[in-house]
XYZ file of C-alpha atoms in Angstrom:
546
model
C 2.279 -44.828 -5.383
C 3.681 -41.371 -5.981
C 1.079 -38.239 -6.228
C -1.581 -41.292 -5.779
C -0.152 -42.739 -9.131
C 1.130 -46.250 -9.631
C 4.732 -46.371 -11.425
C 6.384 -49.348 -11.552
C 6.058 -51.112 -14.840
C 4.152 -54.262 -13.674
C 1.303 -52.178 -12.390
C -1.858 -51.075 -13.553
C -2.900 -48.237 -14.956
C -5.372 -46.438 -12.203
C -7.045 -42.945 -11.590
C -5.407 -41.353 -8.882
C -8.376 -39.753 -7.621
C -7.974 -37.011 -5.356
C -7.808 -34.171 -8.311
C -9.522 -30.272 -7.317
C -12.665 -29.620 -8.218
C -13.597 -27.169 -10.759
C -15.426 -24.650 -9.761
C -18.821 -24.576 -11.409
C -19.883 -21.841 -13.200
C -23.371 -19.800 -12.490
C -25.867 -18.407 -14.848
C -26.064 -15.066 -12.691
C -23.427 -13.467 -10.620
C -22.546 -13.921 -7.161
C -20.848 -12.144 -4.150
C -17.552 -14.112 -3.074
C -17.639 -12.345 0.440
C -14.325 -12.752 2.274
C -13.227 -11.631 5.598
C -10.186 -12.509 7.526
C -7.791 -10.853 9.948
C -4.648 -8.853 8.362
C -2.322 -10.138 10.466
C -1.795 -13.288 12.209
C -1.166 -12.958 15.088
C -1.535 -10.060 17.137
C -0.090 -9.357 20.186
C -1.193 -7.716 23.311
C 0.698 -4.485 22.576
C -0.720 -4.232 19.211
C -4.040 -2.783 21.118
C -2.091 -0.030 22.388
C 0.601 0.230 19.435
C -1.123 -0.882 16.144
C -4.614 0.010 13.845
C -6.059 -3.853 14.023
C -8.260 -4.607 10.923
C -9.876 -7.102 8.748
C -9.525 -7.543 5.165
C -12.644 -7.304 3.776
C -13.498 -8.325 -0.385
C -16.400 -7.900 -1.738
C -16.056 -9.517 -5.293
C -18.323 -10.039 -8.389
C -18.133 -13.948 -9.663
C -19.801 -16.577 -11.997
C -18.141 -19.213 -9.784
C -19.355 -21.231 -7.072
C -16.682 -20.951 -4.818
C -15.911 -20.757 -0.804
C -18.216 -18.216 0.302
C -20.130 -16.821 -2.642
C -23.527 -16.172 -2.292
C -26.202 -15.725 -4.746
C -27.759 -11.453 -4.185
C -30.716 -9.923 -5.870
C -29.811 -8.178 -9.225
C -31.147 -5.498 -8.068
C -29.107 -4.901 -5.438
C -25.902 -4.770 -7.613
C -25.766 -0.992 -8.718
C -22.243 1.330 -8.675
C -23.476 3.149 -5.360
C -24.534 -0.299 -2.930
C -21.930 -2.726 -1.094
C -21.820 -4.142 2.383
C -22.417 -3.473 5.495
C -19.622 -5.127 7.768
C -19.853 -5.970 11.296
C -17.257 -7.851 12.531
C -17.468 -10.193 16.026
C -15.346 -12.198 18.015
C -17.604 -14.398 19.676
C -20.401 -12.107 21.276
C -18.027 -8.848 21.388
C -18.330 -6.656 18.346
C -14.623 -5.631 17.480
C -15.452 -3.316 15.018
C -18.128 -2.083 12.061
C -17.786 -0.651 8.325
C -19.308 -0.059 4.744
C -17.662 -1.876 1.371
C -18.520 -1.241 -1.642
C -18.965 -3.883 -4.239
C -16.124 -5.434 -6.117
C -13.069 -4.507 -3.456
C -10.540 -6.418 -1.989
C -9.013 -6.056 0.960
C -10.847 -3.208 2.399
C -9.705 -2.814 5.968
C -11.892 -2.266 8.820
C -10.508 -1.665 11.978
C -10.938 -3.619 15.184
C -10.649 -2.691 18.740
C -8.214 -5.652 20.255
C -9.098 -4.118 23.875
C -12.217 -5.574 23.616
C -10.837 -8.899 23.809
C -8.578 -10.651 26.313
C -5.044 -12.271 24.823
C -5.157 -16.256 25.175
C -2.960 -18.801 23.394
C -6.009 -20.103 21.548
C -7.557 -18.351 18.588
C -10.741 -17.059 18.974
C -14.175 -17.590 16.206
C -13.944 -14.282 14.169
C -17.425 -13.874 12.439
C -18.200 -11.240 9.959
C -21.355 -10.393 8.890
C -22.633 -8.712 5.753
C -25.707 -7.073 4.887
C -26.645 -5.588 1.843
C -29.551 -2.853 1.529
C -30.551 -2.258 5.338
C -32.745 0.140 4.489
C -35.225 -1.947 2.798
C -37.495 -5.125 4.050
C -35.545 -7.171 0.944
C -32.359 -6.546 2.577
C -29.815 -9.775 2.420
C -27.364 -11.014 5.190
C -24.687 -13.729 5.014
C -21.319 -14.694 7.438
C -18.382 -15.609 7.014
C -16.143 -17.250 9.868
C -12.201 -17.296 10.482
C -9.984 -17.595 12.921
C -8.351 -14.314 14.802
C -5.066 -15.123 17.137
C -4.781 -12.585 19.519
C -1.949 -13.443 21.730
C -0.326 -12.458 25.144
C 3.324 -10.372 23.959
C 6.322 -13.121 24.956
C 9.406 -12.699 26.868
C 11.324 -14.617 25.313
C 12.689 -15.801 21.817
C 10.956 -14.355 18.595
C 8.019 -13.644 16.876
C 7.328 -13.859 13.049
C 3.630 -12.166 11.965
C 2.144 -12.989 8.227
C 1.095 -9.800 6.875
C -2.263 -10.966 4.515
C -2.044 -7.974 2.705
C 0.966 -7.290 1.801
C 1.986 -11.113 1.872
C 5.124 -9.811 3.715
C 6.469 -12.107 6.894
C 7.021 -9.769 9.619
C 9.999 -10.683 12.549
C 11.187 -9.224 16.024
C 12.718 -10.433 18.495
C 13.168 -10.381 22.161
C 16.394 -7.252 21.342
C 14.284 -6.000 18.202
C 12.071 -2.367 19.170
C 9.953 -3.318 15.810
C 9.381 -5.708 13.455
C 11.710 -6.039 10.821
C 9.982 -7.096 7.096
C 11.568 -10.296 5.784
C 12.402 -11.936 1.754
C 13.134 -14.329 2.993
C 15.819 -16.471 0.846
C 18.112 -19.070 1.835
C 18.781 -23.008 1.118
C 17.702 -26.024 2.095
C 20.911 -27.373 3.693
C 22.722 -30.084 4.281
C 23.489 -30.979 7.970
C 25.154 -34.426 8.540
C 28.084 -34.517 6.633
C 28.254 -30.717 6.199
C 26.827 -28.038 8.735
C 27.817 -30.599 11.223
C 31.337 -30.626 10.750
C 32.468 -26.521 9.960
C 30.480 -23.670 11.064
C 32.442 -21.595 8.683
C 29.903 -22.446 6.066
C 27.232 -20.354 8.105
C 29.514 -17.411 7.893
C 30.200 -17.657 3.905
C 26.427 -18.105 3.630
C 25.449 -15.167 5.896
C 28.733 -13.039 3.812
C 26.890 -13.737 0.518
C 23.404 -11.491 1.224
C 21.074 -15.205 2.341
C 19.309 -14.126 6.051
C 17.929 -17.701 6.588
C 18.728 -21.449 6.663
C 16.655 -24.455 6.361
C 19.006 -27.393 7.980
C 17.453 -30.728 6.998
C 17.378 -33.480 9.652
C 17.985 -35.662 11.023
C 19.864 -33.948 13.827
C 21.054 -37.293 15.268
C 23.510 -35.360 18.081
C 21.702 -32.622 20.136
C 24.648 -31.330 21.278
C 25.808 -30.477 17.718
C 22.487 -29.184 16.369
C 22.851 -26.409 19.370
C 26.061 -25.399 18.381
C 25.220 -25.036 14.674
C 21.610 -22.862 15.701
C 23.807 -20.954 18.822
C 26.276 -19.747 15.667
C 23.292 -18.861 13.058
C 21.790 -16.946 16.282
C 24.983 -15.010 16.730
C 25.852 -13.898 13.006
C 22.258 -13.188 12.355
C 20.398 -16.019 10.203
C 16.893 -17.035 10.499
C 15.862 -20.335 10.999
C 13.625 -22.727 8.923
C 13.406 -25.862 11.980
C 12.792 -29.189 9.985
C 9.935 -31.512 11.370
C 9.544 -33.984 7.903
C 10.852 -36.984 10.074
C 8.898 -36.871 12.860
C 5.413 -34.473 12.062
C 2.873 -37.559 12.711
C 4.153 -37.976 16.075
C 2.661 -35.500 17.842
C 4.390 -36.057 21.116
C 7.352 -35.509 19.246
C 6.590 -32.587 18.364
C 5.885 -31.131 21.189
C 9.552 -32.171 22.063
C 10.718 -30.295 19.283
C 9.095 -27.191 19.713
C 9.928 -26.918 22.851
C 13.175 -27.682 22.421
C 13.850 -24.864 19.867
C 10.625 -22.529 20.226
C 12.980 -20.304 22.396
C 15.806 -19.490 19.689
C 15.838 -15.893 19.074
C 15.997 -16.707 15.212
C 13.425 -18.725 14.711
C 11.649 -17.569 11.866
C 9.075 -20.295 10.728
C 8.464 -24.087 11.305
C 8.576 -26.900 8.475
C 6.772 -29.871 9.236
C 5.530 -31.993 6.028
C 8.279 -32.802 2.815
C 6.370 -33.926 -0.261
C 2.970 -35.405 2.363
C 1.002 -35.636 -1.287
C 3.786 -37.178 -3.276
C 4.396 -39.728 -0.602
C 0.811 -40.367 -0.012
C 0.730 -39.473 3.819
C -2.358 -39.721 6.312
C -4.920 -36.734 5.033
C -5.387 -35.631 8.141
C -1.909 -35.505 9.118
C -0.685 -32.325 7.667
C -3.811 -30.365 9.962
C -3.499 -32.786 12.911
C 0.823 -31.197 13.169
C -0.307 -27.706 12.189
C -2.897 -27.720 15.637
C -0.077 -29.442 17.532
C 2.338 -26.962 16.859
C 0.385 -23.835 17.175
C -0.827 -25.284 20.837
C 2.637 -25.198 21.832
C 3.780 -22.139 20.121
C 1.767 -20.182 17.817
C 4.009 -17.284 17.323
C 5.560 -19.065 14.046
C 4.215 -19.740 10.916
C 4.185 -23.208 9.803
C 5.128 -24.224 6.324
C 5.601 -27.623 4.413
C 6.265 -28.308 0.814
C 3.287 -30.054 -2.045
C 4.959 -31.854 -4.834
C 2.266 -33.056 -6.771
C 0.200 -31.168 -9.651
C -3.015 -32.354 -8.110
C -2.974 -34.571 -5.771
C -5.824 -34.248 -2.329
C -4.675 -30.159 -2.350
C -7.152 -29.268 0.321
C -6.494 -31.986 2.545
C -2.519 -31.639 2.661
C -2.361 -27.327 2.392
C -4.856 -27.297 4.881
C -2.176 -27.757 7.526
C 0.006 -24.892 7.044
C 0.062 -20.936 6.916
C 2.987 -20.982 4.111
C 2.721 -23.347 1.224
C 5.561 -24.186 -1.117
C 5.868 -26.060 -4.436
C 8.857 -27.589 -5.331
C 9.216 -27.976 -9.139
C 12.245 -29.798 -10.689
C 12.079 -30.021 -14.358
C 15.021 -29.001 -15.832
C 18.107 -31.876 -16.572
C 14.754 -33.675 -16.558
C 12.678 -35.802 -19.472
C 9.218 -35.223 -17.731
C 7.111 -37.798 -19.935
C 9.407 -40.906 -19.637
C 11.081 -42.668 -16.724
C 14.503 -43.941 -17.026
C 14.487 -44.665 -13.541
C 11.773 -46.802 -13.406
C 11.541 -47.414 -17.949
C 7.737 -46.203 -18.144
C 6.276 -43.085 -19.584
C 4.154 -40.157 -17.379
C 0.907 -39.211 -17.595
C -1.751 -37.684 -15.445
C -2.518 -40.985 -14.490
C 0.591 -43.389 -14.182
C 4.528 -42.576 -13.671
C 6.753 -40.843 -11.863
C 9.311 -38.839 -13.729
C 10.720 -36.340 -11.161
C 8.266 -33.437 -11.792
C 4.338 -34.042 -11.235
C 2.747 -33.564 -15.199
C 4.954 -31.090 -15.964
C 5.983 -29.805 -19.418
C 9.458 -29.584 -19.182
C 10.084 -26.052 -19.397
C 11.151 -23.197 -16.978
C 7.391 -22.207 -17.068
C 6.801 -25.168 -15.474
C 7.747 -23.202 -12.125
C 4.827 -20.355 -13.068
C 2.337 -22.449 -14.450
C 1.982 -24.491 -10.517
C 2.435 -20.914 -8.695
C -0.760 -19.769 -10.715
C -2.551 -23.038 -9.979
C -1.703 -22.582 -6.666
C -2.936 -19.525 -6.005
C -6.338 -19.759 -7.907
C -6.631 -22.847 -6.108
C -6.036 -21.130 -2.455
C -8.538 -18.316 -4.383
C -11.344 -21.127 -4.564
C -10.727 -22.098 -1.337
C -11.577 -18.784 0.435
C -7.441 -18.938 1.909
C -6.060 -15.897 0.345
C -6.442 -13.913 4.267
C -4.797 -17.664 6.104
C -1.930 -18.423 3.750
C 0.891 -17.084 1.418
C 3.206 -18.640 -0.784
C 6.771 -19.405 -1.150
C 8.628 -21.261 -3.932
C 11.081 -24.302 -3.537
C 13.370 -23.488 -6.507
C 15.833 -26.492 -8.213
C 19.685 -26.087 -7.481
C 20.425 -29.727 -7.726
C 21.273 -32.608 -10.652
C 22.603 -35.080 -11.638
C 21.082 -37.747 -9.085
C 18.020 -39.989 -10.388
C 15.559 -38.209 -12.744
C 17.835 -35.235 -13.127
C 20.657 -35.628 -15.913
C 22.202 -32.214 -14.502
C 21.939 -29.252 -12.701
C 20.402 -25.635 -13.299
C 23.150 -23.324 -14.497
C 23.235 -20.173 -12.677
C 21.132 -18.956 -15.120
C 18.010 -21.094 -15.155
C 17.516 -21.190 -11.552
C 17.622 -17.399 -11.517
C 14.702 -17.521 -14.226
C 12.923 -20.124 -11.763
C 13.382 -17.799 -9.075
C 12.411 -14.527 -10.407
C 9.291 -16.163 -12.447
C 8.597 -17.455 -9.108
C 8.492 -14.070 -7.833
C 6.790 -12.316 -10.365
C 3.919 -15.697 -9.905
C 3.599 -14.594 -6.881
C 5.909 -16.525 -3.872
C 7.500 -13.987 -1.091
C 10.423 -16.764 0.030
C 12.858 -18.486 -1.871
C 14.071 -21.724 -0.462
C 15.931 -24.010 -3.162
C 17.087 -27.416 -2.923
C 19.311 -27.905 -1.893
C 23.375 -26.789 -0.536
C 25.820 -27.317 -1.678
C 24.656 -26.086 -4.698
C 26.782 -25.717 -7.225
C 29.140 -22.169 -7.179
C 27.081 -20.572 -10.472
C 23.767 -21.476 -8.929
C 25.055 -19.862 -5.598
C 26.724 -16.756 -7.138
C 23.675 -16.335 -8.869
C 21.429 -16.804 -5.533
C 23.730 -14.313 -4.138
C 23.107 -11.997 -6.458
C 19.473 -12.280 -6.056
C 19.604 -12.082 -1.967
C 21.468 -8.923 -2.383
C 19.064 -7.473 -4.983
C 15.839 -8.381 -2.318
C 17.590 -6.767 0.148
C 17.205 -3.600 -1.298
C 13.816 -3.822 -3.210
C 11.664 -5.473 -0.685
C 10.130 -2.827 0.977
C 8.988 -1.808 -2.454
C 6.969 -5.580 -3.436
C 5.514 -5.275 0.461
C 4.252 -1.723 0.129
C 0.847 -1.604 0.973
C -0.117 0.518 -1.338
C 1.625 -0.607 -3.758
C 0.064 -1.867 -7.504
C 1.692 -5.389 -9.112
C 0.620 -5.961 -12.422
C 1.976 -8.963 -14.676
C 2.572 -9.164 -18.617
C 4.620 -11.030 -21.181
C 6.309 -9.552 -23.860
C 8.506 -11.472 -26.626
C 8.931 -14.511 -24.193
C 9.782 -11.856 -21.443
C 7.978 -12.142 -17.900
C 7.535 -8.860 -16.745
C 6.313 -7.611 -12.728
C 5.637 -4.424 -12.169
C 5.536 -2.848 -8.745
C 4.040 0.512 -8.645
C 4.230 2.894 -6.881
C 3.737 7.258 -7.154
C 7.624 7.814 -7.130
C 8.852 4.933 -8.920
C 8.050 1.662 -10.341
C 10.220 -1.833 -9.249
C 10.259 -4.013 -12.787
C 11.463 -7.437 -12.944
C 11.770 -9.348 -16.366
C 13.123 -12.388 -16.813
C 13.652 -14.516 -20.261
C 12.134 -17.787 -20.501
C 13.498 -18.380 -24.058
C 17.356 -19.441 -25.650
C 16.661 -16.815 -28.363
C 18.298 -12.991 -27.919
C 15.045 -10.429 -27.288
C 14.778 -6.660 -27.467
C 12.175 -5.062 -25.520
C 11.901 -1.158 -25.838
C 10.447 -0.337 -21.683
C 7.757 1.985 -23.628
C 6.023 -1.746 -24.913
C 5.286 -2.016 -21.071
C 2.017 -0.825 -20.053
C 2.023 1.773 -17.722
C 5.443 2.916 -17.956
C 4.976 6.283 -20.615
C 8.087 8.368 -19.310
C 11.264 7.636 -17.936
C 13.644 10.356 -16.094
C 15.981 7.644 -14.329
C 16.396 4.112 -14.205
C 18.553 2.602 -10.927
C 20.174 -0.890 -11.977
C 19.841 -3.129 -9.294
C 20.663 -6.652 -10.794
C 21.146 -7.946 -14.100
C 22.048 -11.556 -15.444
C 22.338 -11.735 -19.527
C 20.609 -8.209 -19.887
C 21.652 -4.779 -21.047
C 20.316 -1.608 -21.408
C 20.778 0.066 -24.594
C 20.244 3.922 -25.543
C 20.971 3.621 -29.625
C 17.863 4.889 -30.610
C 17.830 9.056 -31.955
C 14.770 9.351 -29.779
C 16.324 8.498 -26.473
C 14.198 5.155 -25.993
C 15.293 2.975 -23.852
C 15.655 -0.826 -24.837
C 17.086 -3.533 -22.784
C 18.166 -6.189 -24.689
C 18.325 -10.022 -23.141
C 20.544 -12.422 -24.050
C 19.197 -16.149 -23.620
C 17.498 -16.803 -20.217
C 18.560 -12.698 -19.416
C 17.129 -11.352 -15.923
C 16.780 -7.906 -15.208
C 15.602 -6.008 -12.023
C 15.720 -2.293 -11.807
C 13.709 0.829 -10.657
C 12.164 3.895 -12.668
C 12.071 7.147 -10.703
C 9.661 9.572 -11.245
C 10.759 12.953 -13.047
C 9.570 15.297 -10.026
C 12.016 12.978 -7.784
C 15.023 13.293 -9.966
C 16.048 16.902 -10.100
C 19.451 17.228 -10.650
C 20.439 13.908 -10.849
C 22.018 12.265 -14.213
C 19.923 10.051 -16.269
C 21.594 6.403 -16.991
């Protein structure tokens, strides 16, 4: 089976099963209390060096969802919320009011309360709504706060919940450092193996991380490709798809590399739903490895559109989709001569549609999905981009183009890495990737602001993010259509005046001042990608206008 389906054209037709389940709706509203620590982990200096806190929401739903409760009407009014009290274990860390319909309130919490171990401890936070009154209401929510001793050795990579950012310092770095990161999946027998070079080119072209995909048959080798990524400066995405049910392996492996100063993250499961592994498996590697480590995230990759979600995402802090439908005909088989449906076939790309908004469409399921599921303060999301063709399903590759589209859409939907498969890749995918890289580099710190507002819209077949901001606003629009478009920036809410606009990247887009009235258009050519900043008028004195 693939994604629980059968596909061979001498089998039957059967329900996969396995598919997430819809949320019901209520008749009256609820409280989706959330709580969850902002960063995982902390370290013993963060006590001394840091504000801890919790992320607190406090939202109005009609779904039945993780941790919604039903409240008395009356005690939903513009001037009640909660009353927080956060524990771990018996200690109280820390207390605060919320009021209704937030999220991600901090409260802080006092870490030298607690004592740093290399287990997490049972964070419990309790809310109560109306104290003053005999009709008061209390619930609790539990999660899971890691609060560990500061190592001598090697790296450390923190998830920042609200900002989504991944945080990294090493044993030389004085802080940490926030990381895009973006980089390929890459070859390693035939190709990292045999010229080191190719780590310098990649590192030369703006990428700051690798993902080398095993097997790593000769030790010796392996160290000598990770020793030159540690020198030049590129993280590292360690590859665990081959051997992530063994968990004695894995303690091997960690061991073996847990050490490298550039370790950024750990990858343990490839495609678990699409090749129908163990349920359990995916969770069962994700407690391994954090029992040996736990300073590194741990990611791994879902192919399917809805396939046992909870099960396999349960076992990892980063998830990533990996959506391949262009080159592709996603509703018949040539490889296997049947047709795909949401219940039989296998066509390359899980019940997609065959468009570049296939890559958008799973982000958003994705994240209402981790929503439901009470995750949005224990995982983020990536995006496994296509950079491939050619080979089975896939007639060709992405030009460089299309898998920029797929990559800023998968941005703008929400993923803070960009890992496509795979390299080589050919050079217009690459220059384009480049591009991109470079263009991260020098707009991150504006998507991991913490105070910073993202909205979303679509306009003539245009994505549009918007990253704002009181001095300026970071915009990224991308075409999803072969037709020309002409979008004046006034048709974008929000954005009423315009004293200077800083190009930072753009791919089949121009910005045009024809009008008498000095409006701005930009004008996109097929598949056109555009990624620039508006400065605020007060912060552009003296400085010429584009």
């Amino acid at each position: 089976t693939r994604c629980g389906k059968h596909y061979l054209p001498h089998q039957p037709i059967v329900s996969p099963g396995g598919r997430f389940p819809v949320p019901r709706r209520s008749n009256r509203p609820l409280l989706a209390f959330r709580c969850g620590p902002r960063i995982k982990p902390y370290l013993l200096e963060d006590a001394t060096t840091m504000v801890a806190s919790v992320l607190v929401d406090t939202l109005a739903t009609f779904l039945h969802m993780e941790n919604t409760f039903s409240i008395d009407d009356a005690h939903v009014g513009k001037n009640n919320g909660v009353d927080v009290t956060v524990f771990a274990g018996d200690v109280v860390l820390g207390r605060g009011f919320v009021p209704f319909n937030v999220t991600n309130a901090e409260i802080s919490i006092n870490l030298g309360r607690l004592i740093p171990r290399r287990s997490p401890y049972k964070l419990t936070c309790t809310g109560m709504i109306d104290t003053t009154r005999k009709n008061s209401e209390a619930f609790t929510v539990n999660s899971s706060l890691w609060y560990l001793p500061t190592p001598y050795f090697g790296s450390v990579t923190k998830v920042d919940f609200k900002t989504k950012a991944t945080l990294f310092k090493n044993k030389c770095g004085n802080s940490f450092e926030t990381v895009f990161p973006i980089g390929f999946y890459t070859s390693f027998t035939g190709y990292l193996d045999v010229d080191l070079t190719i780590l310098d080119e990649v590192k030369a072209q703006g990428f700051n991380i690798i993902h080398p995909v095993p097997p790593f048959n000769d030790l010796n080798v392996l160290s000598r490709v990770l020793d030159h990524m540690e020198d030049i400066g590129l993280y590292l995405m360690y590859d665990m798809r081959h051997t992530y049910r063994n968990s004695t392996q894995i303690g091997r492996e960690v061991s073996l590399i847990q050490r490298r100063s550039n370790l950024l993250l750990w990858y343990t499961a490839d495609e678990p739903d699409g090749h129908g592994d163990a349920l359990e498996a995916t969770r069962t590697a994700y407690d391994v490895v954090n029992s040996h480590d736990g300073y590194h995230p741990v990611s791994l990759a879902l192919n399917c559109a809805d396939y046992e979600f909870p099960a396999y995402a349960a076992g990892a802090d980063i998830i990533m989709p990996d959506v391949y439908s262009i080159g592709n005909n996603v509703t018949f088989s040539a490889k296997y001569n049947t047709g795909c449906t949401s219940e039989f076939g296998c066509c390359g790309c899980d019940e997609c549609k065959g468009g570049l908004n296939d890559v958008s469409i799973r982000l958003d399921v994705m994240h209402e999905r981790v929503h439901a599921l009470d995750w949005d303060k224990t995982k983020i999301v990536w995006s496994v981009t296509q950079a491939f063709g050619g080979e089975e399903f896939w007639v060709r590759p992405p030009t460089g183009r299309e898998w920029l589209v797929q990559s800023v859409l998968s941005i703008i939907h929400g993923a803070r890495g960009i890992i496509p498969w795979i390299d080589p890749a050919p050079l217009d995918i690459k220059k384009a990737a480049s591009n991109l890289a470079n263009a991260l580099s020098s707009v991150k710190t504006y998507i991991f602001d913490p105070d910073v507002f993202f909205s979303r819209e679509e306009v003539v077949a245009v994505d549009v993010g918007k990253w704002r901001l009181p001095t300026l606003t970071l915009i990224m629009m991308t075409s999803v259509t072969q037709e020309n478009a002409v979008i004046e920036l006034s048709a974008l809410s929000g954005i009423k005046t315009i004293a200077n606009m800083e190009w930072i990247l753009g791919e089949g887009a121009t910005i045009q001042d024809s009008k008498p009235d000095g409006v701005r258009t930009i004008v996109f050519e097929p598949l056109g990608t555009a990624i620039f900043l508006i400065h605020a008028a007060k912060m552009q004195a003296g400085r010429d206008e584009l």
